[in-house]
JSON list of C-alpha atoms in Angstrom, two decimals:
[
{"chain": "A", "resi": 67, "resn": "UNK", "atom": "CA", "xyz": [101.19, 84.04, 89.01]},
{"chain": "A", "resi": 68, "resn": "UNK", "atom": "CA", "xyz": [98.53, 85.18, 91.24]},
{"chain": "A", "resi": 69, "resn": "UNK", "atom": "CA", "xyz": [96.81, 88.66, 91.17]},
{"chain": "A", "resi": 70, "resn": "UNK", "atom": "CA", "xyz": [93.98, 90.13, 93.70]},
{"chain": "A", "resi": 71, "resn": "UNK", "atom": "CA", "xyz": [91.54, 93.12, 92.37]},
{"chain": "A", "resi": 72, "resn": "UNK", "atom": "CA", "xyz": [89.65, 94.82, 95.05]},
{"chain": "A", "resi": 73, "resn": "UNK", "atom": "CA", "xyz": [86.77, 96.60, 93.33]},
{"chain": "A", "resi": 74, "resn": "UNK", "atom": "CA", "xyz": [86.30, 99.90, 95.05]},
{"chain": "A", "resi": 75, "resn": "UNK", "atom": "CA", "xyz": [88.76, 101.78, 97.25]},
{"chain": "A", "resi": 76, "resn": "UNK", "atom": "CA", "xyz": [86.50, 103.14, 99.42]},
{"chain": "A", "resi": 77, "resn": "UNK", "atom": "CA", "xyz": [82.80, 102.15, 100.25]},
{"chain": "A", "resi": 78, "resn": "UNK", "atom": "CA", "xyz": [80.68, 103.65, 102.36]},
{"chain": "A", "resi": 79, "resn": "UNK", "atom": "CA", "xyz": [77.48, 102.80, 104.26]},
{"chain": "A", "resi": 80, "resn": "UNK", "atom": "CA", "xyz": [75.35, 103.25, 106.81]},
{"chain": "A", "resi": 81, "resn": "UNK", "atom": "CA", "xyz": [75.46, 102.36, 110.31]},
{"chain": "A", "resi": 82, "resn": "UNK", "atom": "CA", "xyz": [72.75, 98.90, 110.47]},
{"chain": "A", "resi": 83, "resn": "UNK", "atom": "CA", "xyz": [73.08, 98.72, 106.76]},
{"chain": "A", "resi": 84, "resn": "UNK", "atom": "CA", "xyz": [74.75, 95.45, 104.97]},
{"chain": "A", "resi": 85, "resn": "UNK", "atom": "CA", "xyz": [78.62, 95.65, 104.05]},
{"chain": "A", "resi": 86, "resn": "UNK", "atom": "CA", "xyz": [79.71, 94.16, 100.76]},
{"chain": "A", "resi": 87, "resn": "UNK", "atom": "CA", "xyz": [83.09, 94.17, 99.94]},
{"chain": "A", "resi": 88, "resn": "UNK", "atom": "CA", "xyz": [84.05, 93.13, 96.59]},
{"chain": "A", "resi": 89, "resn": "UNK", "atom": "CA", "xyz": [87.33, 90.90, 95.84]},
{"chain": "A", "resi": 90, "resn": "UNK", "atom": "CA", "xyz": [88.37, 88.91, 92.48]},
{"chain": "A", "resi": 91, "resn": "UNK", "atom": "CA", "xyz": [91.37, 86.92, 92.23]},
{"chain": "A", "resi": 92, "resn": "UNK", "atom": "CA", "xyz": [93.26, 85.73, 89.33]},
{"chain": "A", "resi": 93, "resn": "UNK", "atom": "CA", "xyz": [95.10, 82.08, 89.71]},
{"chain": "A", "resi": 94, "resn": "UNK", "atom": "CA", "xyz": [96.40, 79.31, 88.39]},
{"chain": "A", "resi": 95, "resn": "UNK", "atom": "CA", "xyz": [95.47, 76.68, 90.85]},
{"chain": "A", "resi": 96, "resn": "UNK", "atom": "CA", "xyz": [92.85, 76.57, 93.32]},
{"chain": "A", "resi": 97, "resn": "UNK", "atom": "CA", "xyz": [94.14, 79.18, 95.88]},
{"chain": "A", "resi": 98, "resn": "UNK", "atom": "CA", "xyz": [93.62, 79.93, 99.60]},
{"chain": "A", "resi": 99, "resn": "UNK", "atom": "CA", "xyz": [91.69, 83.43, 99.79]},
{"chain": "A", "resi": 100, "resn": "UNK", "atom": "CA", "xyz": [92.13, 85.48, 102.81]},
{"chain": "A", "resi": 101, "resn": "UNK", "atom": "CA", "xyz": [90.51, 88.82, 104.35]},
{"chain": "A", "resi": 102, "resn": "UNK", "atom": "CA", "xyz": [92.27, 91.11, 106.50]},
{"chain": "A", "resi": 103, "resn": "UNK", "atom": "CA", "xyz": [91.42, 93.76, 108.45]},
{"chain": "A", "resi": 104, "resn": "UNK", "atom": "CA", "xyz": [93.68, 97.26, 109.32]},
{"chain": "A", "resi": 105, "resn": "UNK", "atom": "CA", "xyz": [92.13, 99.51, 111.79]},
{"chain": "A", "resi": 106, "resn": "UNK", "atom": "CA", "xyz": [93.79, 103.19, 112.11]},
{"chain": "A", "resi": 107, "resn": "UNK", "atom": "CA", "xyz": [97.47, 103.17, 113.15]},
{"chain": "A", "resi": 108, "resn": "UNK", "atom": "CA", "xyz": [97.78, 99.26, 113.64]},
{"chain": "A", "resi": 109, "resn": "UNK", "atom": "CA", "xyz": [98.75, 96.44, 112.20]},
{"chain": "A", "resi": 110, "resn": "UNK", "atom": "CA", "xyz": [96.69, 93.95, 110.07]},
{"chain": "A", "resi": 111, "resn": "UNK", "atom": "CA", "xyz": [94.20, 91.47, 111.69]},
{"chain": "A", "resi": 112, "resn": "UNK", "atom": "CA", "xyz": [92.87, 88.10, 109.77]},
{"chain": "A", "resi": 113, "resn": "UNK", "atom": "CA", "xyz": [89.26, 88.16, 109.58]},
{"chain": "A", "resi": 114, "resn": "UNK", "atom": "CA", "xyz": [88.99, 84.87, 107.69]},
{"chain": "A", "resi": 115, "resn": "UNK", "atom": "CA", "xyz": [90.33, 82.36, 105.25]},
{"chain": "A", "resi": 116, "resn": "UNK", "atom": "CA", "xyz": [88.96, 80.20, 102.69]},
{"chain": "A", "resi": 117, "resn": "UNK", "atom": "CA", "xyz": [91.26, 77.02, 102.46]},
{"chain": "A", "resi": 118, "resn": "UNK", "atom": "CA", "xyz": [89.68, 74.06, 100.11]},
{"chain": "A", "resi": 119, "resn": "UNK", "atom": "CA", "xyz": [87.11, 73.43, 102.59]},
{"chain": "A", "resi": 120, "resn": "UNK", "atom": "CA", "xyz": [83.87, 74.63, 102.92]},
{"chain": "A", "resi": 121, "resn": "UNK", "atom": "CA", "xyz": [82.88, 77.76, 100.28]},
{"chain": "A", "resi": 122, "resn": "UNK", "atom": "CA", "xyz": [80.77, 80.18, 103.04]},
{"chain": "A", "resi": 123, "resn": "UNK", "atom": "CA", "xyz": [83.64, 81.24, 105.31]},
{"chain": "A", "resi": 124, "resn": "UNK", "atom": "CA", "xyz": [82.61, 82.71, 108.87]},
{"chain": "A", "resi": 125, "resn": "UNK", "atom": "CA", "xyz": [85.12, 84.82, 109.92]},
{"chain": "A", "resi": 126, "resn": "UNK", "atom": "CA", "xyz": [85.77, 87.25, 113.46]},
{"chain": "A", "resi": 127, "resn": "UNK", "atom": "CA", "xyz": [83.43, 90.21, 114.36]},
{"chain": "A", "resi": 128, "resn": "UNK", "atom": "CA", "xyz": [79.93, 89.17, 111.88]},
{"chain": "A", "resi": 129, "resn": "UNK", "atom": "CA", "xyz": [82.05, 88.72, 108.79]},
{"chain": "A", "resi": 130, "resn": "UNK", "atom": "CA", "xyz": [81.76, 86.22, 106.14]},
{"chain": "A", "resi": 131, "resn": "UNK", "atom": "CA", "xyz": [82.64, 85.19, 102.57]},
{"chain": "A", "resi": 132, "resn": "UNK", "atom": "CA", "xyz": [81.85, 82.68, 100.28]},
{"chain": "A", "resi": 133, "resn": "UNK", "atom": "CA", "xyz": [84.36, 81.25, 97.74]},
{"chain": "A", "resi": 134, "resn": "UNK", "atom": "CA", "xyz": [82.94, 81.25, 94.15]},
{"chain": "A", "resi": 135, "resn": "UNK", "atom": "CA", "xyz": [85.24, 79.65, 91.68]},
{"chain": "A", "resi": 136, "resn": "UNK", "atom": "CA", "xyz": [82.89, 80.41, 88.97]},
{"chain": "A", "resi": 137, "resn": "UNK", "atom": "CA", "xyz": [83.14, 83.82, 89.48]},
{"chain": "A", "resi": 138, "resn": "UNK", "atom": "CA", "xyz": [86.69, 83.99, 90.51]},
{"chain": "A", "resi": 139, "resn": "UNK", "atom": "CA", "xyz": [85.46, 85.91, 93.72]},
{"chain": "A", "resi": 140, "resn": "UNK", "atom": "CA", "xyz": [85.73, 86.00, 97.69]},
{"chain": "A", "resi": 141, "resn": "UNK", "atom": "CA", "xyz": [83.13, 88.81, 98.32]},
{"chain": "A", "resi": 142, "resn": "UNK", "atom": "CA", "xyz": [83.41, 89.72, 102.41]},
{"chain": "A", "resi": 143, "resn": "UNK", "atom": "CA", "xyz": [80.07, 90.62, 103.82]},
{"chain": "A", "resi": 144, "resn": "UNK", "atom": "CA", "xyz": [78.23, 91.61, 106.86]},
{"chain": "A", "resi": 145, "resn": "UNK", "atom": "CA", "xyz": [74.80, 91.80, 107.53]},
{"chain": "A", "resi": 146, "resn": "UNK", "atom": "CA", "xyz": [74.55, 95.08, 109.62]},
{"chain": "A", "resi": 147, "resn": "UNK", "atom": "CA", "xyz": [77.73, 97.14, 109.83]},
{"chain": "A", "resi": 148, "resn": "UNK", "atom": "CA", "xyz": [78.45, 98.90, 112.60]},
{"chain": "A", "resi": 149, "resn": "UNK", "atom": "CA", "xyz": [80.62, 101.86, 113.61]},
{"chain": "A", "resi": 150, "resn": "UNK", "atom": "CA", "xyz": [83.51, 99.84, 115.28]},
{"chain": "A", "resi": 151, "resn": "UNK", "atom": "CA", "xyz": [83.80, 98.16, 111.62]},
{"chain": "A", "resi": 152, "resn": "UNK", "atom": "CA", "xyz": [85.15, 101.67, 109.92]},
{"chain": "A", "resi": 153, "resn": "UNK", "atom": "CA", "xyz": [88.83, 100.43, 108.92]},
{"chain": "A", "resi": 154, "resn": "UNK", "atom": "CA", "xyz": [91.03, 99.48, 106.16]},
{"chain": "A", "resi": 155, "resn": "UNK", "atom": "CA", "xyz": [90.08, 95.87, 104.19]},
{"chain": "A", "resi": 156, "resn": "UNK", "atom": "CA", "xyz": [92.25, 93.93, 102.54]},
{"chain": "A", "resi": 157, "resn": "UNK", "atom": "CA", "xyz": [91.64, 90.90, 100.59]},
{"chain": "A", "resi": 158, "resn": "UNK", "atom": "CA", "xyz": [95.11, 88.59, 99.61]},
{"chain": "A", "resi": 159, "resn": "UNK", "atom": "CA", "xyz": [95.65, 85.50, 98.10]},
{"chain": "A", "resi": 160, "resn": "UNK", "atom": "CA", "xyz": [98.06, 82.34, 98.12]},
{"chain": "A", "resi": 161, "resn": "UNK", "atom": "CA", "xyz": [99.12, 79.59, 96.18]},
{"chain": "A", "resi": 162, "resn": "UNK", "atom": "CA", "xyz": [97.49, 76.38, 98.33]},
{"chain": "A", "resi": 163, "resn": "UNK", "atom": "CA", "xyz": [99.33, 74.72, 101.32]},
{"chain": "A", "resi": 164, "resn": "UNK", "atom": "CA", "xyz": [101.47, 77.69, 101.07]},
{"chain": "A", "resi": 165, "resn": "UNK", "atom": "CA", "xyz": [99.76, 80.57, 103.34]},
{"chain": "A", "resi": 166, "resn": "UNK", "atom": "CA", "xyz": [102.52, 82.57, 103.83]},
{"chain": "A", "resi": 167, "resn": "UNK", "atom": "CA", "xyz": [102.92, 83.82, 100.32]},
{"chain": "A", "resi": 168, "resn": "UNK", "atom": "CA", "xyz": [100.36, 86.84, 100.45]},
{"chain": "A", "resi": 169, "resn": "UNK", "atom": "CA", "xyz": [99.59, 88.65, 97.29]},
{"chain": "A", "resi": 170, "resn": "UNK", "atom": "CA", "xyz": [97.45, 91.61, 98.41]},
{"chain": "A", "resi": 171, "resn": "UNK", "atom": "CA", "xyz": [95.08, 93.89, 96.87]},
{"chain": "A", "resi": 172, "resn": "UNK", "atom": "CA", "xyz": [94.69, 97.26, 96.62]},
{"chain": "A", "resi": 173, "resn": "UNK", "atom": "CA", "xyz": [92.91, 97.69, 99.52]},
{"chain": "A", "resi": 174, "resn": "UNK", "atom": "CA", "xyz": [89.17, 99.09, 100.62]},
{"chain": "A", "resi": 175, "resn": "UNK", "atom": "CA", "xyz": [88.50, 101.66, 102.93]},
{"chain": "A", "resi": 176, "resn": "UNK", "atom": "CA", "xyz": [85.01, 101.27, 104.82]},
{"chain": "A", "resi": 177, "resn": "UNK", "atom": "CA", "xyz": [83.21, 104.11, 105.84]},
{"chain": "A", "resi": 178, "resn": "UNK", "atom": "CA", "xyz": [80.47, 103.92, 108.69]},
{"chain": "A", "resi": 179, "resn": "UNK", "atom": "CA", "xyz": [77.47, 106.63, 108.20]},
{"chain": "A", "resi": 180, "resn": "UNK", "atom": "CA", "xyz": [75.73, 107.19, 111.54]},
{"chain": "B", "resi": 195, "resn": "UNK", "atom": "CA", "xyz": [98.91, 83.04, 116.95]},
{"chain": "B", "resi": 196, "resn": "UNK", "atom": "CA", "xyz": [101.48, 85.43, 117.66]},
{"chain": "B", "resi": 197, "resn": "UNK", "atom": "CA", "xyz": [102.13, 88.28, 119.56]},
{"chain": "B", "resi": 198, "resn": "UNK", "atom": "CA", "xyz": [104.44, 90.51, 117.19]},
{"chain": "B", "resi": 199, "resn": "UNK", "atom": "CA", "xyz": [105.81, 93.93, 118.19]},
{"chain": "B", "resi": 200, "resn": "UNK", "atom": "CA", "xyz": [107.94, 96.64, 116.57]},
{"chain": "B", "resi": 201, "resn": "UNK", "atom": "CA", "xyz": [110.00, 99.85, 117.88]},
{"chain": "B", "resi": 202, "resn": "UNK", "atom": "CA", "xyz": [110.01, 102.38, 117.11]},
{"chain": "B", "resi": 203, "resn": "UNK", "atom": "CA", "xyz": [106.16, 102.71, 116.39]},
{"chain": "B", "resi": 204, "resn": "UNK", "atom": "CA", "xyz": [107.29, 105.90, 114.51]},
{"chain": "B", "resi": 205, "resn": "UNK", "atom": "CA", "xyz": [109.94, 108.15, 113.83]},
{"chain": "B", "resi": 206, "resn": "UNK", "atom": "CA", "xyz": [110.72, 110.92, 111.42]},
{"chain": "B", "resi": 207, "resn": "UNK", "atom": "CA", "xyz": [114.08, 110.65, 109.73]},
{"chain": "B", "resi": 208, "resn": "UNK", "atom": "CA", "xyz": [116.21, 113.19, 107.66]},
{"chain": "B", "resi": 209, "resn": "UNK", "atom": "CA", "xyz": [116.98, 112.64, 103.86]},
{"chain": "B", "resi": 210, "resn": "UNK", "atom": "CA", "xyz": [120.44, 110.53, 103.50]},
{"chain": "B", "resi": 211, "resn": "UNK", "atom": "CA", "xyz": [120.09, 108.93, 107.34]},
{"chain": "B", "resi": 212, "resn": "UNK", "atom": "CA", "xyz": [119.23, 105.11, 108.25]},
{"chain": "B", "resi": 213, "resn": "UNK", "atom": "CA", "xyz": [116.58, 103.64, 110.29]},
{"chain": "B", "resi": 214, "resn": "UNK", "atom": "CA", "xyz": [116.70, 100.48, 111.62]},
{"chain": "B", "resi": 215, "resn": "UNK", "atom": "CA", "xyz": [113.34, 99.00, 112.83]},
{"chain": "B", "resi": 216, "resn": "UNK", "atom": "CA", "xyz": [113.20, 96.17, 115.14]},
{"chain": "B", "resi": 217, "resn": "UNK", "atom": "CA", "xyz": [110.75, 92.90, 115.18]},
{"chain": "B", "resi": 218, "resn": "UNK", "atom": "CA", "xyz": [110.39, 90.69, 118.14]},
{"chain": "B", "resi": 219, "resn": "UNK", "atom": "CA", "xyz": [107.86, 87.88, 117.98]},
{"chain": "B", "resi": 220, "resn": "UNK", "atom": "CA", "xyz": [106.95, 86.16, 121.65]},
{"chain": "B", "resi": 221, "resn": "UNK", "atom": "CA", "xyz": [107.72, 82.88, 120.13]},
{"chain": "B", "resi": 222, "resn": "UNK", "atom": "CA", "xyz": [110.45, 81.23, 117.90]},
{"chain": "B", "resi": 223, "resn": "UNK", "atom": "CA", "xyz": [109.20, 81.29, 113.93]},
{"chain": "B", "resi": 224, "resn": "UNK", "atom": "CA", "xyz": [110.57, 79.95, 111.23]},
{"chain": "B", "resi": 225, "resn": "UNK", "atom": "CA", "xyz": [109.95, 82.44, 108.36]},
{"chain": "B", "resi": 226, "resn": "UNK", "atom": "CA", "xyz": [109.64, 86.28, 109.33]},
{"chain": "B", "resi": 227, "resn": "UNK", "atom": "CA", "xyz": [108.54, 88.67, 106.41]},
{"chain": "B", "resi": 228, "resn": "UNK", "atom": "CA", "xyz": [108.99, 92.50, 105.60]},
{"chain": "B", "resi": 229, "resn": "UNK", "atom": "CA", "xyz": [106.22, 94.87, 104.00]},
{"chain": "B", "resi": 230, "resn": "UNK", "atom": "CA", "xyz": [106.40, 98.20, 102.51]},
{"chain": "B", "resi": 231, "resn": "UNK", "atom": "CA", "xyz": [102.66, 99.78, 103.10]},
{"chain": "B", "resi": 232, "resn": "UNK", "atom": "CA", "xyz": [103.16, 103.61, 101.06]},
{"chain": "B", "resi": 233, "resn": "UNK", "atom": "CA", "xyz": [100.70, 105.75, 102.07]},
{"chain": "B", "resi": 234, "resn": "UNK", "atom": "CA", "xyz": [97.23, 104.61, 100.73]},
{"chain": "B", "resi": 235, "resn": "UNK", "atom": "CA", "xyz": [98.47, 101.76, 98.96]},
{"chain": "B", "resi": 236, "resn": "UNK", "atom": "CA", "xyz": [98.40, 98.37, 99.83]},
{"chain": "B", "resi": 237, "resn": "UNK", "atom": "CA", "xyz": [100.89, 95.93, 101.22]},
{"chain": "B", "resi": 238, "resn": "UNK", "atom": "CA", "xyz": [103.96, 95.23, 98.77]},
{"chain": "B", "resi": 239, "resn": "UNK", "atom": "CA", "xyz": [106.79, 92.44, 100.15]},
{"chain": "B", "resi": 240, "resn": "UNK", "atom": "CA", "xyz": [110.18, 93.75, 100.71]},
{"chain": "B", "resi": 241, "resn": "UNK", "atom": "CA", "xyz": [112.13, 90.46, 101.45]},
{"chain": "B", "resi": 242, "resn": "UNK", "atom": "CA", "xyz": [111.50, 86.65, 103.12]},
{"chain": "B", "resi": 243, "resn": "UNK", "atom": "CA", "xyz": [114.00, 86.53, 106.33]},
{"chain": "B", "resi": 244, "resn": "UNK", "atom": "CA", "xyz": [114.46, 82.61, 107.19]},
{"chain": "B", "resi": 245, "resn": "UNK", "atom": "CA", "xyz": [116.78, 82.66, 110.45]},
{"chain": "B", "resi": 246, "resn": "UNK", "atom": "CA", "xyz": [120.12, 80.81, 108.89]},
{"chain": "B", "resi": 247, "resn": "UNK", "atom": "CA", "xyz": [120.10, 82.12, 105.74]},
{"chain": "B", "resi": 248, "resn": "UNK", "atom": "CA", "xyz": [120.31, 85.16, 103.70]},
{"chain": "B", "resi": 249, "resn": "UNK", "atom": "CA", "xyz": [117.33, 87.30, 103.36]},
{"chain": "B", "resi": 250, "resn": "UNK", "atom": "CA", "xyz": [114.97, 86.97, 99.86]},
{"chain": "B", "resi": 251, "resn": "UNK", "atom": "CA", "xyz": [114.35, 89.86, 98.60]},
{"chain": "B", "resi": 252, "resn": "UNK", "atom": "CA", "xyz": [111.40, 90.79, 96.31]},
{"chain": "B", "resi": 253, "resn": "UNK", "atom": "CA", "xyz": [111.75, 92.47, 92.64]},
{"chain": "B", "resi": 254, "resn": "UNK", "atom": "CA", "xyz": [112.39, 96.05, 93.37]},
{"chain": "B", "resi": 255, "resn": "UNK", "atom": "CA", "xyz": [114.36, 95.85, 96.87]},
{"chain": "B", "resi": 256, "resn": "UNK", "atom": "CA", "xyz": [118.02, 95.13, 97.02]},
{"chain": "B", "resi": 257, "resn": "UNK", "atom": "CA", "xyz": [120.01, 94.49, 100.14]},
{"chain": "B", "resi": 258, "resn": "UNK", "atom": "CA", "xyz": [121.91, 97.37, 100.28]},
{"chain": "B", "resi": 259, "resn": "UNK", "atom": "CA", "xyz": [119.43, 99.80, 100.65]},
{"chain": "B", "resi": 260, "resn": "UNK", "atom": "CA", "xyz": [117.21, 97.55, 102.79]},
{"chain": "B", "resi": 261, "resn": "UNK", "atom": "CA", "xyz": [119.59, 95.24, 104.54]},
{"chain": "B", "resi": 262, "resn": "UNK", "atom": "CA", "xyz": [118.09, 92.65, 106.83]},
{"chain": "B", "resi": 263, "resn": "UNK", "atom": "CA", "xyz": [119.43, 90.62, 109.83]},
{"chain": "B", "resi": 264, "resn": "UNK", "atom": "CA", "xyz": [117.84, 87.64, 111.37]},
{"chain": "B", "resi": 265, "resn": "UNK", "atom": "CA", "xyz": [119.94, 86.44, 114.33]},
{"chain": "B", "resi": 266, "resn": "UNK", "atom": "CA", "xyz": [117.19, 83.92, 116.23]},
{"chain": "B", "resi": 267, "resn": "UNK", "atom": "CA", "xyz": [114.25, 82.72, 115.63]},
{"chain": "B", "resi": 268, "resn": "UNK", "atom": "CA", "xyz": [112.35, 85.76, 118.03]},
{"chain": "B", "resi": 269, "resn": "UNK", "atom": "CA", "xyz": [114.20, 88.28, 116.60]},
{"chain": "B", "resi": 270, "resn": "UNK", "atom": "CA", "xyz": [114.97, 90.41, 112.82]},
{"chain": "B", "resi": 271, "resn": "UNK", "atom": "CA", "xyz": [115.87, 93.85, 112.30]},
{"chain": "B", "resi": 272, "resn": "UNK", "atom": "CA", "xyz": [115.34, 96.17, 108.80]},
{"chain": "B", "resi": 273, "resn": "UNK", "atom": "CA", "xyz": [117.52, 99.02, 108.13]},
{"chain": "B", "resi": 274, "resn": "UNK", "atom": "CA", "xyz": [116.10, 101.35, 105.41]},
{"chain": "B", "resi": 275, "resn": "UNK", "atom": "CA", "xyz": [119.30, 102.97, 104.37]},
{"chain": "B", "resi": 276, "resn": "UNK", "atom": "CA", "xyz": [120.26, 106.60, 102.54]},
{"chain": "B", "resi": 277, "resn": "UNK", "atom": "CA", "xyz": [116.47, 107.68, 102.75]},
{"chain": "B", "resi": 278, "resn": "UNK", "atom": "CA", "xyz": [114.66, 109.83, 100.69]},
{"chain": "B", "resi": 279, "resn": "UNK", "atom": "CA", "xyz": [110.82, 111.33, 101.29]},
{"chain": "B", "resi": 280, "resn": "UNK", "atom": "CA", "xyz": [109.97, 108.61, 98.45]},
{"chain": "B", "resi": 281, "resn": "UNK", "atom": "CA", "xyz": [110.69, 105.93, 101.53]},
{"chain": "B", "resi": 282, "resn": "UNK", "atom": "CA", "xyz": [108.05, 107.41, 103.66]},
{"chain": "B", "resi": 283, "resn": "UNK", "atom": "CA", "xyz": [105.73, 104.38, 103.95]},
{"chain": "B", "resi": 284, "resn": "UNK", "atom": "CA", "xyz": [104.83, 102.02, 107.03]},
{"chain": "B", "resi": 285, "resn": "UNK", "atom": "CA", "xyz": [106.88, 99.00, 107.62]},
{"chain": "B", "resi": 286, "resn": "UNK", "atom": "CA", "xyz": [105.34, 95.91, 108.79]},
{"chain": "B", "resi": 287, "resn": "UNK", "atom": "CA", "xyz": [106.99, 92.72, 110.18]},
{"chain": "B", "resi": 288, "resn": "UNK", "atom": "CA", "xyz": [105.19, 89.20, 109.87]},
{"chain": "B", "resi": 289, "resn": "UNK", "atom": "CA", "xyz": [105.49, 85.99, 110.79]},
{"chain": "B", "resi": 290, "resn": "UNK", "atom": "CA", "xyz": [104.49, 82.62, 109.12]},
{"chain": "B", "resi": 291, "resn": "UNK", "atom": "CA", "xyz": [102.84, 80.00, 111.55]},
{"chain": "B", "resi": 292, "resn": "UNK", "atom": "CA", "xyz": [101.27, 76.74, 110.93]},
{"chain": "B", "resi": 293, "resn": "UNK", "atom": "CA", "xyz": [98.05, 76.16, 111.83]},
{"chain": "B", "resi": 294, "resn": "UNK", "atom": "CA", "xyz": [94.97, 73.52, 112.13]},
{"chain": "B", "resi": 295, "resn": "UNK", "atom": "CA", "xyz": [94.29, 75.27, 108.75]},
{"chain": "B", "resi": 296, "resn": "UNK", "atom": "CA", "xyz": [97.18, 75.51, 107.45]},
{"chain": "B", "resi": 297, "resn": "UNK", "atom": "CA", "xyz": [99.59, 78.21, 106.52]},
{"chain": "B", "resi": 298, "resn": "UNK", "atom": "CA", "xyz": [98.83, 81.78, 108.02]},
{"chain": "B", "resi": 299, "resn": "UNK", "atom": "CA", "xyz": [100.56, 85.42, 108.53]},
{"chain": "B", "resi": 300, "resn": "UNK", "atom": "CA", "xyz": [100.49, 87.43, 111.81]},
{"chain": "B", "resi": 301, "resn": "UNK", "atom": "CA", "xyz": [101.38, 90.85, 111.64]},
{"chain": "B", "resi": 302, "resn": "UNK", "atom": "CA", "xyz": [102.87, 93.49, 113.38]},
{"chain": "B", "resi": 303, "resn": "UNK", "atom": "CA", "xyz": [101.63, 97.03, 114.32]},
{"chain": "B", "resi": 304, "resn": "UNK", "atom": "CA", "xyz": [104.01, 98.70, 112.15]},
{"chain": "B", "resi": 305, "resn": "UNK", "atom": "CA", "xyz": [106.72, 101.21, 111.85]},
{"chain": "B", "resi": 306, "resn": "UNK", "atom": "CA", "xyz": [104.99, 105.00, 110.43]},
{"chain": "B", "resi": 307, "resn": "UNK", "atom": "CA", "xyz": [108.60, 106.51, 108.77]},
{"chain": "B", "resi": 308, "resn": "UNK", "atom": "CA", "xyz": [108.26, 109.91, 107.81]},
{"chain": "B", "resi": 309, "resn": "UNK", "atom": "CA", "xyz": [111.29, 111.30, 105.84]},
{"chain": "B", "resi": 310, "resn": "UNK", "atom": "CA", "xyz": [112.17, 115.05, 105.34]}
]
């Protein structure tokens, strides 16, 4: 069984300021980690996915995350966050090889200060 | 990638009536999926719908309140049935696609249901 705990349902921070976005995963087997992203009134976007390859993931729009299995984490991060990045955040998991069975977390809403 | 859409975008239903929300995907997929997104909550799966074979449904759903068709491989429909203000949620479609890195979702906008 896997499980996906999103620490924080909403963060907030300041336009320029870094965005850290907290995710911890429970698994049996080495899983494929993704990050999605909902802006208001649409549907979900992939940002990026970590899949047995390399640990520091480069997503769309600035984001990143870096797999670490020590930890049991897949922390999403951007250096400078800016307004156009206020949205919904959604980290999920899968068993490996099989990407289409999404567990999801709970969810973070991001919160852009001017 | 795919391009996924839904109608309606949004509708708001009286208690007891059905709704049946429509999923078109601009390219012929294999494995089509349901979500259930109640308001500020995250993304729970309602059913698997494989074109050729009955729908999966998760723990929780049952196929006579949520009945699904899947007639092509562009193409599934859900019906929320006998609704209640407790079914108020947004109602996603996916689709599964392979790609160079393997296995990955693409989702639609979503269907806002609002139930009186």
């Amino acid at each position: 069984a896997q499980s996906v705990t999103q620490l924080g349902s909403h963060v907030s921070v300041s336009e320029g300021a870094l965005v850290l976005l907290r995710c911890n995963y429970s698994s049996s087997v080495p899983p494929y980690l993704f990050w999605y992203v909902q802006y208001p009134n649409q549907g979900l976007q992939l940002l990026l996915k970590y899949t047995s390859a390399a640990t520091l993931v480069k997503g769309i729009n600035g984001f990143e995350a870096e797999f670490k299995k020590s930890e049991t984490s897949f922390h999403l991060t951007k250096p400078s966050a800016h307004m156009s990045d206020a949205a919904e955040y959604f980290c999920a998991v899968s068993p490996p090889y099989a990407g289409n069975m999404l567990t999801f977390g709970g969810g973070t809403r991001l919160m852009v200060k001017p | 990638s795919a391009v996924i859409s839904q109608k309606p975008s949004r509708d708001i239903c009286q208690r007891g009536t059905s709704l049946t929300i429509q999923c078109q995907v601009d390219s012929q997929v294999t494995m089509m999926f349901w979500y259930r997104q109640q308001p500020g909550q995250s993304l729970t799966l309602i059913a698997t719908a494989n074109q050729g074979s009955e729908a999966t449904y998760e723990s929780g759903f049952v196929i006579d309140k949520f009945p699904i068709s899947r007639p092509n491989l562009t193409f599934s429909t859900l019906t929320v049935s006998n609704m209640s203000p407790e079914d108020s949620s947004i109602y996603l479609c996916s689709v599964g696609l392979t790609g160079t890195l393997g296995d990955e979702q693409f989702f639609g906008p979503g269907t806002r249901l609002t139930v009186l």
